[in-house]
Amino acid sequence: MSSQSIEPAELARQYGTPLYVYDVDRVRAARRDLFGALPEGFEVFYAFKANPHVDLVRALRDGEGPACKAEISSTGELAAALEAGYVGSDILYTGPGKTQEELREAVGTGVRTFSAESLSDLRHIGEAAVAHGTVVDCLLRINSATASASTSIRMTGAPTQFGIDSETVADTAAELLEVPGTSVAGLHLFSQSNARDEEALIGELTHTIEVAAAIQEDLGVPLRLLDIGGGFSVPYAQHGERAQYPKLRSELEASLDLHFPQWREGTPRLAVESGRYLAGDSGTLVAQVSNVKISRGKKFVIIDAGINTFGGMSGLGRLLPVSVHVDAEGETEKASLVGPLCTPGDVLGRQIDLPVLAPGDLVRIPNAGAYGPTSSLLMFLGRPAPVEIAVGNGEVVSVSRIEHVRTYRHQEPGDE
Ligand SMILES: *Cc1c(COP(=O)(O)O)cnc(C)c1O
């Protein structure tokens, strides 16, 4: 698009609020930093669920340096990946509830690598492959019975819909290796998200490598691809910088040399996954103050972006409180920051430090590029989705908005 100001306040005047601004140059920088923190030859799968916006995805695929591959979990994300230029062979399809319809669509589109979350999921994948007359590579997703001592968030060790319990692999190996239409190509482990602390991240990823080596023994076949998960961290709706991992590369190399001595020759290929680290710091949410009120001595600042626009995951306690910035920083005061929805759950921060705000003021919420619109309650209470603007190289790249419409199929009298 033509040159126009990419100042958030100017864009807000032009396109209205609430408004997301994504800087694709920052996405490129995150991609560079992540590949730079990893050993040579590692693959990076971008988790589309963090933000499937086509211009962010293109910034992860196109241009200089190693490109990210795509980790998707639905036909909607498949369409987004194809729109951004990915082809089937760049895609890893994951998720605990893959249906026959979506599997057939994915296989039909050329996707040839799937993560299998159980023996029955593996069979479902195989059915779709056989129906298409092909054989697909499957990574067995493993739910490790153990985690490293230093992890805080864990998705492992407990009963879960994700992955095959590690302690059962030895007993089911024969069945896992014999599913028609599938070839067990490797393992997929994903045990943590958002590990701010480098020691914790390294502890968990090297533990994952150990677990994977033990499971390779249990399976009795060599791995071709090992996806060790991720956990790369960036602040979420708070001020701050993406985490840096200066020691990660050498620690991973040492662990791989020990457990997979052929890895430098590509056996197995190694991969990690990341959503938030790649997308998070590219985004700023710009909102406008609709009203300010006092209730029983407490101040409430009501903005036009609530959990419908940002923070569908706030119910999981992952978001609160956000930090808010204005162009002219001055005094702050304690107030609750709330959205416009008719539910007491529409709170972005309870009695937090806020600038002194009045109706009409614009506020910015930083580091909002991941888990924004598409992980929010977009439909709740029927407000329009936010405008999303991608900028890069000092220019507006695209302006878009997700539309939600109900489509009717009327039954005519006499229809079956
Ligand atoms: C959500 C998810 C990711 C991305 O997590 P981030 O914390 O955003 O990096 C990666 N892999 C899997 C399997 C996931 O479910």
Short mmCIF file of C-alpha atoms and ligand atoms in Angstrom, two decimals:
data_model
loop_
_atom_site.label_atom_id
_atom_site.label_comp_id
_atom_site.label_asym_id
_atom_site.label_seq_id
_atom_site.Cartn_x
_atom_site.Cartn_y
_atom_site.Cartn_z
CA MET A 1 0.00 0.00 0.00
CA SER A 2 1.03 3.62 -0.37
CA SER A 3 3.09 5.41 2.19
CA GLN A 4 0.95 6.54 5.08
CA SER A 5 1.75 7.05 8.74
CA ILE A 6 2.15 3.84 10.70
CA GLU A 7 1.87 5.62 14.06
CA PRO A 8 -0.68 3.69 16.13
CA ALA A 9 -2.55 6.88 17.04
CA GLU A 10 -2.78 7.93 13.40
CA LEU A 11 -3.93 4.46 12.33
CA ALA A 12 -6.54 4.53 15.09
CA ARG A 13 -7.87 7.85 13.84
CA GLN A 14 -8.07 6.46 10.33
CA TYR A 15 -9.42 2.97 10.96
CA GLY A 16 -11.06 3.23 14.38
CA THR A 17 -10.51 1.15 17.50
CA PRO A 18 -9.97 -1.47 18.77
CA LEU A 19 -7.08 -2.00 16.43
CA TYR A 20 -4.15 -4.39 16.25
CA VAL A 21 -0.94 -3.22 14.62
CA TYR A 22 1.58 -5.96 13.73
CA ASP A 23 5.10 -5.01 12.71
CA VAL A 24 6.32 -7.79 10.41
CA ASP A 25 9.91 -6.57 10.73
CA ARG A 26 9.74 -7.66 14.35
CA VAL A 27 8.44 -11.06 13.29
CA ARG A 28 11.48 -11.40 11.03
CA ALA A 29 13.77 -10.38 13.89
CA ALA A 30 12.23 -13.01 16.18
CA ARG A 31 12.66 -15.66 13.50
CA ARG A 32 16.34 -14.69 13.11
CA ASP A 33 16.90 -14.73 16.86
CA LEU A 34 15.25 -18.10 17.35
CA PHE A 35 17.19 -19.82 14.56
CA GLY A 36 20.31 -18.11 15.92
CA ALA A 37 19.74 -19.55 19.40
CA LEU A 38 19.46 -23.11 18.07
CA PRO A 39 22.07 -25.50 16.73
CA GLU A 40 22.72 -25.37 12.98
CA GLY A 41 20.20 -27.34 11.00
CA PHE A 42 17.33 -27.24 13.51
CA GLU A 43 13.88 -26.80 12.01
CA VAL A 44 11.34 -24.43 13.54
CA PHE A 45 7.63 -25.08 13.28
CA TYR A 46 5.46 -22.01 13.72
CA ALA A 47 2.37 -22.82 15.80
CA PHE A 48 -0.39 -21.12 13.81
CA LYS A 49 -2.67 -20.96 16.81
CA ALA A 50 -0.60 -18.06 18.13
CA ASN A 51 -1.60 -15.90 15.16
CA PRO A 52 -2.55 -17.15 11.70
CA HIS A 53 -2.50 -13.66 10.10
CA VAL A 54 -1.20 -14.14 6.57
CA ASP A 55 1.35 -11.32 6.64
CA LEU A 56 2.92 -12.56 9.89
CA VAL A 57 3.08 -16.05 8.47
CA ARG A 58 4.66 -14.82 5.25
CA ALA A 59 7.33 -13.03 7.29
CA LEU A 60 8.18 -16.39 8.85
CA ARG A 61 8.35 -18.21 5.52
CA ASP A 62 9.69 -15.78 2.93
CA GLY A 63 12.88 -13.79 2.67
CA GLU A 64 16.40 -14.37 3.88
CA GLY A 65 17.59 -17.07 6.25
CA PRO A 66 16.07 -20.38 7.25
CA ALA A 67 12.28 -20.42 6.92
CA CYS A 68 9.87 -21.62 9.58
CA LYS A 69 7.67 -24.58 8.78
CA ALA A 70 3.99 -24.70 9.73
CA GLU A 71 2.40 -26.46 12.69
CA ILE A 72 -1.35 -26.50 12.26
CA SER A 73 -4.31 -28.13 13.89
CA SER A 74 -7.41 -27.45 11.80
CA THR A 75 -8.61 -27.00 8.23
CA GLY A 76 -8.87 -23.26 8.91
CA GLU A 77 -5.19 -23.17 9.79
CA LEU A 78 -4.49 -25.36 6.76
CA ALA A 79 -6.17 -22.75 4.56
CA ALA A 80 -4.15 -19.99 6.25
CA ALA A 81 -0.91 -21.91 5.66
CA LEU A 82 -1.70 -22.46 1.98
CA GLU A 83 -2.67 -18.82 1.56
CA ALA A 84 0.71 -17.79 2.97
CA GLY A 85 2.48 -19.98 0.43
CA TYR A 86 3.15 -23.15 2.37
CA VAL A 87 2.85 -26.47 0.59
CA GLY A 88 1.89 -29.77 2.17
CA SER A 89 5.46 -30.91 2.70
CA ASP A 90 6.17 -27.90 4.97
CA ILE A 91 3.31 -28.73 7.31
CA LEU A 92 3.01 -30.71 10.53
CA TYR A 93 -0.61 -31.47 11.45
CA THR A 94 -1.28 -31.93 15.17
CA GLY A 95 -4.17 -32.09 17.62
CA PRO A 96 -5.97 -34.58 19.85
CA GLY A 97 -9.29 -34.77 17.98
CA LYS A 98 -8.51 -35.02 14.29
CA THR A 99 -11.60 -36.05 12.36
CA GLN A 100 -11.74 -38.18 9.23
CA GLU A 101 -13.00 -35.19 7.22
CA GLU A 102 -10.14 -32.92 8.19
CA LEU A 103 -7.55 -35.67 7.85
CA ARG A 104 -8.74 -36.45 4.33
CA GLU A 105 -8.67 -32.78 3.43
CA ALA A 106 -5.13 -32.44 4.81
CA VAL A 107 -3.84 -35.56 3.05
CA GLY A 108 -5.59 -34.46 -0.13
CA THR A 109 -3.81 -31.12 0.07
CA GLY A 110 -0.44 -32.82 0.31
CA VAL A 111 0.20 -32.81 4.07
CA ARG A 112 2.41 -35.82 4.76
CA THR A 113 3.48 -35.37 8.37
CA PHE A 114 1.11 -35.80 11.28
CA SER A 115 1.53 -35.92 15.02
CA ALA A 116 -0.38 -38.91 16.43
CA GLU A 117 -1.73 -38.43 19.94
CA SER A 118 -2.71 -42.05 20.59
CA LEU A 119 -2.82 -45.44 18.89
CA SER A 120 -6.41 -44.77 17.83
CA ASP A 121 -5.47 -41.32 16.47
CA LEU A 122 -2.67 -43.00 14.52
CA ARG A 123 -5.24 -45.41 13.07
CA HIS A 124 -7.49 -42.50 12.08
CA ILE A 125 -4.58 -40.85 10.29
CA GLY A 126 -3.79 -44.15 8.58
CA GLU A 127 -7.39 -44.55 7.37
CA ALA A 128 -7.26 -41.18 5.67
CA ALA A 129 -3.91 -41.99 4.08
CA VAL A 130 -5.09 -45.36 2.83
CA ALA A 131 -8.24 -43.75 1.39
CA HIS A 132 -5.92 -41.45 -0.54
CA GLY A 133 -3.68 -44.33 -1.60
CA THR A 134 -0.64 -43.02 0.23
CA VAL A 135 1.47 -43.53 3.34
CA VAL A 136 2.11 -40.58 5.67
CA ASP A 137 4.87 -39.94 8.18
CA CYS A 138 3.69 -39.83 11.77
CA LEU A 139 5.40 -38.46 14.82
CA LEU A 140 4.25 -40.20 17.96
CA ARG A 141 3.42 -37.49 20.43
CA ILE A 142 4.68 -38.59 23.80
CA ASN A 143 3.23 -37.63 27.15
CA SER A 144 6.33 -38.04 29.26
CA ALA A 145 5.87 -39.52 32.71
CA THR A 146 8.62 -37.24 33.97
CA ALA A 147 9.59 -33.61 33.67
CA SER A 148 12.83 -31.91 34.53
CA ALA A 149 13.02 -30.63 38.08
CA SER A 150 12.99 -26.97 37.11
CA THR A 151 9.82 -26.56 35.04
CA SER A 152 6.90 -24.43 36.15
CA ILE A 153 4.22 -24.92 33.48
CA ARG A 154 3.94 -28.51 32.46
CA MET A 155 1.68 -30.43 30.18
CA THR A 156 3.38 -33.72 30.99
CA GLY A 157 3.32 -36.28 33.75
CA ALA A 158 -0.43 -36.04 34.30
CA PRO A 159 -3.35 -37.74 32.55
CA THR A 160 -4.12 -35.69 29.44
CA GLN A 161 -5.70 -35.84 26.00
CA PHE A 162 -2.27 -35.08 24.56
CA GLY A 163 0.18 -37.75 23.57
CA ILE A 164 0.86 -41.40 24.26
CA ASP A 165 1.85 -42.13 27.85
CA SER A 166 5.60 -42.74 27.70
CA GLU A 167 5.45 -45.78 29.96
CA THR A 168 3.12 -47.58 27.53
CA VAL A 169 5.20 -47.21 24.37
CA ALA A 170 7.30 -50.35 24.91
CA ASP A 171 4.18 -52.53 25.27
CA THR A 172 2.37 -51.09 22.26
CA ALA A 173 5.41 -50.66 19.99
CA ALA A 174 4.45 -53.54 17.70
CA GLU A 175 0.94 -52.15 17.17
CA LEU A 176 2.17 -48.58 16.71
CA LEU A 177 4.59 -49.65 14.01
CA GLU A 178 2.06 -51.66 12.03
CA VAL A 179 -0.75 -49.21 11.33
CA PRO A 180 -1.56 -49.29 7.61
CA GLY A 181 -1.08 -45.98 5.82
CA THR A 182 1.39 -44.71 8.40
CA SER A 183 5.12 -44.80 8.89
CA VAL A 184 6.37 -43.91 12.35
CA ALA A 185 8.95 -41.26 11.50
CA GLY A 186 9.78 -39.91 14.90
CA LEU A 187 8.60 -38.35 18.12
CA HIS A 188 6.90 -35.14 19.16
CA LEU A 189 7.13 -33.89 22.71
CA PHE A 190 5.76 -30.56 23.89
CA SER A 191 5.99 -30.11 27.60
CA GLN A 192 6.13 -26.39 28.33
CA SER A 193 5.15 -22.94 27.24
CA ASN A 194 6.66 -19.54 27.91
CA ALA A 195 9.80 -20.50 29.85
CA ARG A 196 11.25 -17.17 30.90
CA ASP A 197 14.20 -18.75 32.62
CA GLU A 198 16.92 -20.13 30.34
CA GLU A 199 18.05 -22.77 32.83
CA ALA A 200 14.50 -24.11 33.08
CA LEU A 201 14.12 -24.15 29.30
CA ILE A 202 17.41 -25.97 28.81
CA GLY A 203 16.60 -28.38 31.65
CA GLU A 204 13.31 -29.35 30.07
CA LEU A 205 14.56 -29.61 26.49
CA THR A 206 17.57 -31.73 27.41
CA HIS A 207 15.32 -33.90 29.56
CA THR A 208 13.09 -34.28 26.50
CA ILE A 209 16.08 -35.44 24.46
CA GLU A 210 16.85 -38.09 27.10
CA VAL A 211 13.24 -39.26 27.14
CA ALA A 212 13.21 -39.44 23.33
CA ALA A 213 16.38 -41.56 23.31
CA ALA A 214 14.80 -44.00 25.78
CA ILE A 215 11.64 -44.21 23.68
CA GLN A 216 13.65 -44.88 20.55
CA GLU A 217 14.98 -47.92 22.42
CA ASP A 218 11.45 -48.97 23.35
CA LEU A 219 10.28 -48.67 19.76
CA GLY A 220 13.30 -50.42 18.36
CA VAL A 221 13.41 -48.28 15.23
CA PRO A 222 15.59 -45.26 14.46
CA LEU A 223 13.94 -41.84 14.51
CA ARG A 224 14.02 -39.71 11.39
CA LEU A 225 12.52 -36.56 12.95
CA LEU A 226 12.52 -35.49 16.58
CA ASP A 227 10.41 -32.50 17.57
CA ILE A 228 11.47 -31.55 21.09
CA GLY A 229 8.77 -28.90 21.65
CA GLY A 230 9.51 -25.37 22.74
CA GLY A 231 8.68 -22.96 25.50
CA PHE A 232 10.37 -19.88 24.03
CA SER A 233 9.18 -16.87 25.92
CA VAL A 234 8.00 -13.33 25.35
CA PRO A 235 6.02 -11.06 27.67
CA TYR A 236 2.26 -11.24 27.08
CA ALA A 237 0.51 -7.89 27.09
CA GLN A 238 3.17 -6.55 29.41
CA HIS A 239 6.14 -4.35 28.74
CA GLY A 240 9.40 -6.20 28.23
CA GLU A 241 11.63 -7.97 25.76
CA ARG A 242 11.69 -11.39 24.21
CA ALA A 243 13.83 -13.82 26.22
CA GLN A 244 17.35 -14.47 24.95
CA TYR A 245 18.88 -17.93 25.18
CA PRO A 246 22.65 -17.55 24.79
CA LYS A 247 23.50 -20.96 26.28
CA LEU A 248 20.81 -23.00 24.60
CA ARG A 249 22.70 -23.89 21.46
CA SER A 250 25.75 -25.45 23.10
CA GLU A 251 23.67 -27.25 25.76
CA LEU A 252 21.43 -28.82 23.13
CA GLU A 253 24.45 -29.82 21.06
CA ALA A 254 26.06 -31.51 24.05
CA SER A 255 22.88 -33.39 24.92
CA LEU A 256 22.32 -34.49 21.32
CA ASP A 257 25.94 -35.61 20.91
CA LEU A 258 25.39 -37.85 23.93
CA HIS A 259 21.98 -39.31 23.05
CA PHE A 260 21.78 -39.09 19.25
CA PRO A 261 25.39 -39.26 18.03
CA GLN A 262 24.28 -39.22 14.36
CA TRP A 263 22.25 -36.02 14.66
CA ARG A 264 24.83 -33.84 12.93
CA GLU A 265 24.41 -36.05 9.86
CA GLY A 266 20.66 -35.57 10.04
CA THR A 267 19.59 -38.72 11.90
CA PRO A 268 17.33 -37.68 13.33
CA ARG A 269 16.43 -34.25 11.97
CA LEU A 270 15.68 -31.97 14.91
CA ALA A 271 12.83 -29.53 15.31
CA VAL A 272 11.30 -27.15 17.83
CA GLU A 273 7.95 -25.37 17.85
CA SER A 274 7.10 -21.82 18.70
CA GLY A 275 4.09 -19.57 18.56
CA ARG A 276 4.35 -16.67 20.97
CA TYR A 277 8.08 -16.05 20.64
CA LEU A 278 7.77 -15.50 16.91
CA ALA A 279 4.61 -13.39 16.91
CA GLY A 280 4.29 -11.86 20.38
CA ASP A 281 6.36 -8.72 20.28
CA SER A 282 5.21 -7.72 16.81
CA GLY A 283 1.78 -6.68 18.01
CA THR A 284 0.29 -3.67 19.74
CA LEU A 285 -3.37 -3.40 20.62
CA VAL A 286 -4.73 0.12 20.43
CA ALA A 287 -7.98 0.79 22.26
CA GLN A 288 -9.99 3.80 23.24
CA VAL A 289 -11.38 4.71 26.63
CA SER A 290 -15.18 4.70 26.42
CA ASN A 291 -15.92 5.74 29.96
CA VAL A 292 -14.50 6.16 33.42
CA LYS A 293 -16.55 5.64 36.56
CA ILE A 294 -16.22 5.27 40.30
CA SER A 295 -18.02 2.51 42.17
CA ARG A 296 -17.86 2.49 45.96
CA GLY A 297 -14.61 4.39 45.90
CA LYS A 298 -12.93 2.28 43.20
CA LYS A 299 -12.17 3.56 39.74
CA PHE A 300 -13.08 1.62 36.59
CA VAL A 301 -11.65 2.51 33.20
CA ILE A 302 -13.81 1.03 30.45
CA ILE A 303 -12.14 0.54 27.08
CA ASP A 304 -13.50 -0.69 23.76
CA ALA A 305 -11.38 -3.85 23.80
CA GLY A 306 -12.35 -6.58 26.21
CA ILE A 307 -12.05 -10.33 26.25
CA ASN A 308 -13.90 -10.30 22.92
CA THR A 309 -10.88 -8.56 21.36
CA PHE A 310 -8.01 -9.69 23.47
CA GLY A 311 -7.66 -12.43 26.00
CA GLY A 312 -10.07 -15.22 25.33
CA MET A 313 -7.54 -17.16 27.37
CA SER A 314 -7.79 -14.79 30.32
CA GLY A 315 -10.11 -17.26 31.99
CA LEU A 316 -7.10 -19.51 32.30
CA GLY A 317 -5.28 -16.86 34.31
CA ARG A 318 -2.64 -16.49 31.64
CA LEU A 319 -3.24 -12.87 30.86
CA LEU A 320 -4.06 -10.69 33.81
CA PRO A 321 -3.07 -8.02 34.33
CA VAL A 322 -2.17 -6.23 31.12
CA SER A 323 -0.04 -3.11 31.10
CA VAL A 324 -1.28 0.00 29.41
CA HIS A 325 0.60 2.86 27.83
CA VAL A 326 -0.36 6.27 26.55
CA ASP A 327 1.58 8.65 24.35
CA ALA A 328 2.27 11.17 27.10
CA GLU A 329 3.33 9.21 30.17
CA GLY A 330 2.49 11.06 33.38
CA GLU A 331 0.89 10.31 36.72
CA THR A 332 -0.54 6.88 37.41
CA GLU A 333 -3.31 5.72 39.70
CA LYS A 334 -4.91 2.44 40.77
CA ALA A 335 -7.94 1.48 38.72
CA SER A 336 -9.54 -1.56 37.12
CA LEU A 337 -9.23 -1.86 33.37
CA VAL A 338 -12.35 -3.45 31.94
CA GLY A 339 -13.88 -4.13 28.54
CA PRO A 340 -17.31 -3.26 27.17
CA LEU A 341 -19.00 -6.64 27.61
CA CYS A 342 -21.95 -7.30 29.89
CA THR A 343 -20.15 -9.82 32.03
CA PRO A 344 -18.15 -9.27 35.20
CA GLY A 345 -15.54 -11.53 33.57
CA ASP A 346 -14.56 -8.80 31.13
CA VAL A 347 -11.61 -7.56 33.15
CA LEU A 348 -8.13 -6.96 31.76
CA GLY A 349 -6.64 -5.88 35.06
CA ARG A 350 -7.99 -5.44 38.57
CA GLN A 351 -6.82 -2.38 40.49
CA ILE A 352 -3.65 -2.03 38.45
CA ASP A 353 -1.44 1.00 37.89
CA LEU A 354 -2.94 2.96 35.03
CA PRO A 355 -2.24 6.36 33.57
CA VAL A 356 -4.91 8.88 34.53
CA LEU A 357 -7.41 8.36 31.72
CA ALA A 358 -10.48 10.11 30.37
CA PRO A 359 -13.08 9.11 27.75
CA GLY A 360 -11.63 9.40 24.26
CA ASP A 361 -8.04 8.68 25.30
CA LEU A 362 -6.15 6.10 23.30
CA VAL A 363 -4.24 3.39 25.13
CA ARG A 364 -1.71 0.88 23.84
CA ILE A 365 -1.23 -2.65 25.13
CA PRO A 366 2.22 -3.94 24.15
CA ASN A 367 3.39 -7.45 23.16
CA ALA A 368 -0.05 -8.41 21.91
CA GLY A 369 0.95 -10.11 18.66
CA ALA A 370 0.28 -13.68 19.84
CA TYR A 371 -2.98 -15.08 21.21
CA GLY A 372 -4.89 -11.98 20.20
CA PRO A 373 -8.07 -11.92 18.09
CA THR A 374 -8.23 -15.60 17.18
CA SER A 375 -7.89 -16.76 20.76
CA SER A 376 -10.48 -14.28 22.02
CA LEU A 377 -14.24 -14.52 22.45
CA LEU A 378 -14.73 -12.73 19.13
CA MET A 379 -18.45 -13.49 18.82
CA PHE A 380 -19.46 -12.83 22.41
CA LEU A 381 -21.95 -9.96 22.59
CA GLY A 382 -21.76 -9.35 18.87
CA ARG A 383 -19.24 -6.55 18.58
CA PRO A 384 -17.25 -6.35 15.35
CA ALA A 385 -13.84 -7.99 15.36
CA PRO A 386 -10.91 -5.59 15.69
CA VAL A 387 -9.20 -4.17 12.62
CA GLU A 388 -5.80 -5.78 12.10
CA ILE A 389 -3.08 -3.81 10.32
CA ALA A 390 0.22 -5.30 9.28
CA VAL A 391 3.05 -2.80 8.84
CA GLY A 392 6.59 -3.35 7.64
CA ASN A 393 9.45 -1.31 6.33
CA GLY A 394 7.68 1.83 7.54
CA GLU A 395 4.57 1.18 5.47
CA VAL A 396 1.14 -0.35 5.84
CA VAL A 397 1.20 -3.84 4.33
CA SER A 398 -2.46 -4.76 4.80
CA VAL A 399 -5.64 -3.77 6.59
CA SER A 400 -8.12 -6.52 7.41
CA ARG A 401 -10.91 -7.55 9.74
CA ILE A 402 -12.36 -10.95 10.50
CA GLU A 403 -16.09 -10.95 9.65
CA HIS A 404 -18.45 -13.22 11.45
CA VAL A 405 -21.74 -13.92 9.75
CA ARG A 406 -24.42 -16.49 10.31
CA THR A 407 -25.46 -18.27 7.15
CA TYR A 408 -28.95 -19.73 6.94
CA ARG A 409 -30.16 -22.69 4.99
CA HIS A 410 -33.90 -22.46 4.93
CA GLN A 411 -35.99 -25.57 4.66
CA GLU A 412 -38.64 -25.08 1.98
CA PRO A 413 -41.98 -26.81 2.49
CA GLY A 414 -41.73 -30.25 0.90
CA ASP A 415 -37.90 -30.45 1.30
CA GLU A 416 -36.56 -33.73 2.63
C1 LIG B 1 0.40 -24.13 21.67
C2 LIG B 1 1.43 -25.01 21.13
C3 LIG B 1 2.64 -24.47 20.68
C4 LIG B 1 2.97 -22.99 20.79
O1 LIG B 1 3.18 -22.59 22.10
P1 LIG B 1 3.86 -21.15 22.39
O2 LIG B 1 3.90 -21.09 23.86
O3 LIG B 1 2.97 -20.14 21.77
O4 LIG B 1 5.20 -21.18 21.74
C5 LIG B 1 3.57 -25.32 20.14
N1 LIG B 1 3.32 -26.64 20.04
C6 LIG B 1 2.17 -27.20 20.46
C7 LIG B 1 1.96 -28.67 20.32
C8 LIG B 1 1.19 -26.41 21.03
O5 LIG B 1 0.05 -26.95 21.46
#
